[in-house]
Short mmCIF file of C-alpha atoms in Angstrom, two decimals:
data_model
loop_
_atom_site.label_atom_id
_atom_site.label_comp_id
_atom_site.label_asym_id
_atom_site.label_seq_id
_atom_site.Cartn_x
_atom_site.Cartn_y
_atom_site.Cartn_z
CA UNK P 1 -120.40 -33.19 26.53
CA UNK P 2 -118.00 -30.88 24.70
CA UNK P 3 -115.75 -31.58 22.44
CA UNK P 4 -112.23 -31.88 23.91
CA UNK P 5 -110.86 -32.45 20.05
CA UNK P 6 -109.63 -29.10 17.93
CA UNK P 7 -109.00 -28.36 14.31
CA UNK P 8 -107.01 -25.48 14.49
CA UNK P 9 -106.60 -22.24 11.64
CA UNK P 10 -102.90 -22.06 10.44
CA UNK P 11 -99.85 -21.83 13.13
CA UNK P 12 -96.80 -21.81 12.78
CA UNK P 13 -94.99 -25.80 13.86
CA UNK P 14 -92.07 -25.51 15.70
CA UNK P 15 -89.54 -28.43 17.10
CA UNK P 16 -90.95 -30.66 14.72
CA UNK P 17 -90.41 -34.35 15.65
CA UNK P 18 -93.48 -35.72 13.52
CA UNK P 19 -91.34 -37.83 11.40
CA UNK P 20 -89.73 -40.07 13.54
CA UNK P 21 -90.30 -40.14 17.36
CA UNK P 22 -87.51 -38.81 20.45
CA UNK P 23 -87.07 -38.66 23.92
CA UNK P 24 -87.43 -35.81 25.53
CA UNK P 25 -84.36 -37.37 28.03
CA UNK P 26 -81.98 -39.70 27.38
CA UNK P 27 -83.76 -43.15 28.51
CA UNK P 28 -86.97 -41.88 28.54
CA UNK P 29 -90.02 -42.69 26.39
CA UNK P 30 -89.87 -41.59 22.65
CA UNK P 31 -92.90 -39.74 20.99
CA UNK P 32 -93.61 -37.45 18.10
CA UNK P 33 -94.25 -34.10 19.20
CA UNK P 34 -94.59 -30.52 17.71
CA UNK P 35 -94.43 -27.16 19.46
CA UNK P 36 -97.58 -25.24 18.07
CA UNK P 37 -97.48 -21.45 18.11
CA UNK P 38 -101.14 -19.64 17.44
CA UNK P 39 -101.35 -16.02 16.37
CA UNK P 40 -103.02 -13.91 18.99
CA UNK P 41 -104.80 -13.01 16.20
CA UNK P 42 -106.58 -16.02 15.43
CA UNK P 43 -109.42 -15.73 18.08
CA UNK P 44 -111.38 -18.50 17.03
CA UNK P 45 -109.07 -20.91 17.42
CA UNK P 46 -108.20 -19.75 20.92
CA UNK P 47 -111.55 -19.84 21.98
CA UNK P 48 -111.92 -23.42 20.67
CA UNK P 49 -108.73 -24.66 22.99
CA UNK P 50 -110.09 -22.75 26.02
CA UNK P 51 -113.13 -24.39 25.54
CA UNK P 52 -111.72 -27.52 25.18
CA UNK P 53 -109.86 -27.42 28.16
CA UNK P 54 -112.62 -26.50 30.33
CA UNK P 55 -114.32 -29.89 28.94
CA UNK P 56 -111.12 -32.00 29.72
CA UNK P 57 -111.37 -30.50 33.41
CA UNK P 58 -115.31 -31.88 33.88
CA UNK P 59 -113.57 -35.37 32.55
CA UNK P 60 -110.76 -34.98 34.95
CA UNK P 61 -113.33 -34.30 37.87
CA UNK P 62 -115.57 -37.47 36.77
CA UNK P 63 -112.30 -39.64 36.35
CA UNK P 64 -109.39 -38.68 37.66
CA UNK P 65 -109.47 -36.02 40.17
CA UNK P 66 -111.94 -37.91 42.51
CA UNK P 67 -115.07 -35.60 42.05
CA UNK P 68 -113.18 -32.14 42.40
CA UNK P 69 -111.93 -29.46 39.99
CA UNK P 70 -108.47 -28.74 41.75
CA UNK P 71 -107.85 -24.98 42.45
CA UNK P 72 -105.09 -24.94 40.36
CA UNK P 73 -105.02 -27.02 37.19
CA UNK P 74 -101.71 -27.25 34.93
CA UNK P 75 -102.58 -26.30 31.51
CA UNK P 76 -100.58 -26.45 28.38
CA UNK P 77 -101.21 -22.76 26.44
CA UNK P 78 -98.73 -20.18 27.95
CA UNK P 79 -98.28 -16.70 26.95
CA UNK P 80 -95.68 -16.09 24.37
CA UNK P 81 -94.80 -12.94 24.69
CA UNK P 82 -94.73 -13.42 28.59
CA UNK P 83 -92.51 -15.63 30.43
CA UNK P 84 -91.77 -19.57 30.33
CA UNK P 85 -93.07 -21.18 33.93
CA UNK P 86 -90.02 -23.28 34.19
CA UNK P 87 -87.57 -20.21 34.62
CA UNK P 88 -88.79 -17.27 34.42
CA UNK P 89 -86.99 -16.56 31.63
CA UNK P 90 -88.90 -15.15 28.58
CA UNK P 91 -89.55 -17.32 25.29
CA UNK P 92 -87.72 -17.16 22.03
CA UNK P 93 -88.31 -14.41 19.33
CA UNK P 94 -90.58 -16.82 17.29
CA UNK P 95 -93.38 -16.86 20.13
CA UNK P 96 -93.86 -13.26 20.02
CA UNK P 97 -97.38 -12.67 19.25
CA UNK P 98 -98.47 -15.81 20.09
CA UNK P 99 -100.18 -18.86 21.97
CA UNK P 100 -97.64 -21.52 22.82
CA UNK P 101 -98.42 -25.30 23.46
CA UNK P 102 -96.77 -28.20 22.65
CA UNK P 103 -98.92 -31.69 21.63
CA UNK P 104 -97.55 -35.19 21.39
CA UNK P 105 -98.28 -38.76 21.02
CA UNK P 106 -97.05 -42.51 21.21
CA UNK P 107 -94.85 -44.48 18.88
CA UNK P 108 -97.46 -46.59 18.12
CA UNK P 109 -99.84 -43.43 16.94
CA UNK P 110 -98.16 -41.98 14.42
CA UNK P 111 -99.43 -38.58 13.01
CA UNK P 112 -100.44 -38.25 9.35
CA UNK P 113 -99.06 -35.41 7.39
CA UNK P 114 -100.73 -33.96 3.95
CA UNK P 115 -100.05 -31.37 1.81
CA UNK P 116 -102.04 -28.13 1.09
CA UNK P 117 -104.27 -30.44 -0.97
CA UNK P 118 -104.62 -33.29 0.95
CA UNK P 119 -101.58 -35.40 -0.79
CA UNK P 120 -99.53 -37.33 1.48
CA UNK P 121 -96.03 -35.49 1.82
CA UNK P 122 -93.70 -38.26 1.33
CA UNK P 123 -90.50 -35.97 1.39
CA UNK P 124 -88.84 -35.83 4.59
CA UNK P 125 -87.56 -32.62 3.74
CA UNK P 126 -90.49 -31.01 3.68
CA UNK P 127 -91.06 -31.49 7.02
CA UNK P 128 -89.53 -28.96 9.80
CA UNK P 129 -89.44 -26.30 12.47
CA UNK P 130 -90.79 -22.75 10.61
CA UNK P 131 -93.64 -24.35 8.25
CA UNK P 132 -96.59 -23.32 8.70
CA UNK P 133 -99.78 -25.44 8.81
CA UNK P 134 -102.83 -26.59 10.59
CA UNK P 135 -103.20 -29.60 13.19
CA UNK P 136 -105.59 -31.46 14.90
CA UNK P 137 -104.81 -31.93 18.77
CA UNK P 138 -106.80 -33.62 21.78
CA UNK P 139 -106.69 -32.36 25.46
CA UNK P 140 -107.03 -34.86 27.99
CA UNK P 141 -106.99 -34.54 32.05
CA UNK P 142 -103.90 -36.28 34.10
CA UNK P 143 -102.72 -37.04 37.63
CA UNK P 144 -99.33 -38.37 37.80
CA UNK P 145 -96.73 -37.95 40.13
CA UNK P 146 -98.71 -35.30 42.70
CA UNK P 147 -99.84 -32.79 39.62
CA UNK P 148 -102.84 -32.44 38.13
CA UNK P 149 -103.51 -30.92 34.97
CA UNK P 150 -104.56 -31.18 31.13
CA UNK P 151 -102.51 -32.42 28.48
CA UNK P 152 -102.16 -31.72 24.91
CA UNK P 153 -101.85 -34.56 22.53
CA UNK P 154 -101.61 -35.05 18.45
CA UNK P 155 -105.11 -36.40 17.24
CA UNK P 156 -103.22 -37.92 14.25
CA UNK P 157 -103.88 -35.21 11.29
CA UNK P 158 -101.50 -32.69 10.38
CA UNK P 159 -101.92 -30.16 7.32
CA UNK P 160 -98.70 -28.38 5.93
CA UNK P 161 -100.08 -25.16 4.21
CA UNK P 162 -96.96 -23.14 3.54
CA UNK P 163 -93.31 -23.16 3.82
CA UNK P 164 -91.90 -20.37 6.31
CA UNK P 165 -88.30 -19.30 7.31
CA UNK P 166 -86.51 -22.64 9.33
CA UNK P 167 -86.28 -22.13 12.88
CA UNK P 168 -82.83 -23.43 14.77
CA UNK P 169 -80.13 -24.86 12.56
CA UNK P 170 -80.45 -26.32 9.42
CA UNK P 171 -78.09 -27.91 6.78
CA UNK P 172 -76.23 -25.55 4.37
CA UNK P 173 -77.23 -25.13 0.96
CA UNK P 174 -74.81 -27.54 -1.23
CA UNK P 175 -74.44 -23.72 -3.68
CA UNK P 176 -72.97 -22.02 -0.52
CA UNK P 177 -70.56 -25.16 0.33
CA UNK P 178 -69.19 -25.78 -3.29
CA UNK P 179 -70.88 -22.74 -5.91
CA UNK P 180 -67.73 -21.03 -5.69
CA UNK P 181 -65.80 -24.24 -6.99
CA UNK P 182 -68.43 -25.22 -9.89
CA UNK P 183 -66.57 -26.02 -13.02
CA UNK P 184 -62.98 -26.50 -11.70
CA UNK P 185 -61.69 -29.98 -11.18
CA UNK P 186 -59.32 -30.91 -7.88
CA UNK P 187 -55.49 -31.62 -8.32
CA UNK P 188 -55.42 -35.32 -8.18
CA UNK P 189 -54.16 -36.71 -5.33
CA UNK P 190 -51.08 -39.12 -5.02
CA UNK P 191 -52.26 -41.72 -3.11
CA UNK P 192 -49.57 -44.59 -2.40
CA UNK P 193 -47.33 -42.39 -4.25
CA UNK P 194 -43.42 -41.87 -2.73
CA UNK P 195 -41.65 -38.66 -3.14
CA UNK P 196 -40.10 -38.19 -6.36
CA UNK P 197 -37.10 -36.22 -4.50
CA UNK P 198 -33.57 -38.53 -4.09
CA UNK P 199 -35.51 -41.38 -6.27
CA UNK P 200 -33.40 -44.08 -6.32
CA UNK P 201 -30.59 -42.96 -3.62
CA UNK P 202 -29.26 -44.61 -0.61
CA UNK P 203 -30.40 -42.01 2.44
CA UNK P 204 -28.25 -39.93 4.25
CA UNK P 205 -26.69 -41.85 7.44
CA UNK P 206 -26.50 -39.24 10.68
CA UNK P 207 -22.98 -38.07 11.31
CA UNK P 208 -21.62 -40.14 14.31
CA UNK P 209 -19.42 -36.94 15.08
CA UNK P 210 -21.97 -34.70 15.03
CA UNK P 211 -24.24 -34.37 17.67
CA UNK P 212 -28.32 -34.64 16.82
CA UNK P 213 -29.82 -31.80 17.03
CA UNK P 214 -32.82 -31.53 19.12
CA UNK P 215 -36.25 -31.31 17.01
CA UNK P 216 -39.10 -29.37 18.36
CA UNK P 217 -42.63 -29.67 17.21
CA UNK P 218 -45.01 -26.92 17.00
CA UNK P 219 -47.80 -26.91 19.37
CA UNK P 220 -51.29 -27.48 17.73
CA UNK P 221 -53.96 -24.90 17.64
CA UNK P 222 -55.53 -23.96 20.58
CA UNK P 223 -53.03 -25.97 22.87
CA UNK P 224 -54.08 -26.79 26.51
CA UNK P 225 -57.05 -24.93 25.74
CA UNK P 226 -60.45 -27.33 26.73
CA UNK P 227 -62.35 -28.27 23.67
CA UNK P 228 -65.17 -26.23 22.49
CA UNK P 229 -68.85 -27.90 23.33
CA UNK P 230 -71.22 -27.80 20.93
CA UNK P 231 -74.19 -25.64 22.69
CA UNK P 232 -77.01 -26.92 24.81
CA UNK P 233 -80.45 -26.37 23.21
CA UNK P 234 -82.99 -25.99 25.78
CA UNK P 235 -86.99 -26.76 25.39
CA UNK P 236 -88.60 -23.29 25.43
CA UNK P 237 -90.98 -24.18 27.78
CA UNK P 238 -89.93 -26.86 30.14
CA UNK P 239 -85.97 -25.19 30.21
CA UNK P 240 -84.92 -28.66 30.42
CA UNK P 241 -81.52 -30.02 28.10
CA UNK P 242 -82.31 -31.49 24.70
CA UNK P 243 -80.51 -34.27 23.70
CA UNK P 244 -79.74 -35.20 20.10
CA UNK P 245 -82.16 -32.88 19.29
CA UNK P 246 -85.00 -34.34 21.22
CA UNK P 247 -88.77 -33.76 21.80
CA UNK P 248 -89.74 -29.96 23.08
CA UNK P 249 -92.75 -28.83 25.20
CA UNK P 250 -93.37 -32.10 27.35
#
């Protein structure tokens, strides 16, 4: 039987959650996941996944689809430069060019993650969405919930091979937050400290004659306006909400 395991040639990783696993949805079950994009290009490696696939459907039809190749299988690989299936809408810049799939696996099968030469990469940091690298997935047939299809899944080894340009947001650069300040040492501040003005003086009692007068306060910024939300990220192929920052592609 074929081979339902691939090796891929470099892609690019994107909504990388290979460190620590996330839901997808809020209560849901956490995994580690990537979002895997394949240059067109690379025709070998497409040709391995197709090929792949087709072997996960014969398993399907011996085990899970009760003898029969349904007419219409789900599969995983969509079109980049064409539309996502959940909306219609079309995918992000980054997939231009390329296959898109996302693969992802169980808390209790965590993926390992080496270097260029083979070193474990023990630095969170160098970990994330843009790098580029090579990854070993497994497809697998499903029923579940009326659908049928083939799923993608981590097959534990992932190879960083480069560093690329981060995709989505990404902490400043300390330089940009403080380079303009380097070398120049903050007023101290007078904590606990009472004004020096009228030291020692009895304060001024209000004028019974007098009437008060009436003190206004200046509204704060943006007054009665609602509070602005931070945006909603949405997966790029599902079009469902991510929250904190979850898993993509499932």
């Amino acid at each position: 039987m074929t081979n339902t395991r691939v090796v891929t040639g470099e892609v690019r990783l994107s909504y990388v959650n290979l460190l620590k696993p996330r839901a997808s949805l809020q209560g849901g079950e956490e995994k580690y996941s990537v979002t895997i994009l394949l240059p067109k290009s690379d025709i070998q490696t497409k040709q391995m996944l197709d090929t792949a696939i087709e072997a996960a459907k014969q398993i399907g039809k011996e085990k899970k689809w009760n003898g029969v190749i349904p007419p219409m299988v789900s599969i995983p690989i969509h079109d980049g430069d064409g539309v996502k299936p959940s909306d219609g809408l079309p995918f992000g810049p980054e997939c231009k060019g390329h296959w898109v799939f996302s693969a992802s696996s169980k808390v209790d099968q965590p993926p390992k993650i080496v270097d260029a030469n083979l070193n474990p990469i023990l630095d969170p940091t160098e970990i994330y969405s843009g790098m580029y690298g090579r990854i070993a997935v497994n497809f697998a047939p499903y029923a579940a919930q009326g659908k049928k299809g083939i799923g993608c899944y981590l097959s534990t080894n992932v190879q960083k091979t480069r560093d690329g340009e981060p995709l989505g947001a990404s902490a400043p650069a300390a330089a940009d937050d403080f380079g303009s300040l380097a070398g120049t040492a903050p007023a101290a501040p007078n904590y606990g400290q009472q004004p020096a003005q009228n030291y020692g003086q009895a304060p001024q009692q209000p004028n019974p004659y007098q009437p008060a007068q009436p003190q206004y306060q200046q509204p704060a910024p943006n007054y009665g306006q609602p509070a602005q939300q931070q945006p909603v990220q949405y997966d790029p192929i599902t079009g469902q909400p991510i929250n904190n920052g979850g898993v993509y592609g499932i």
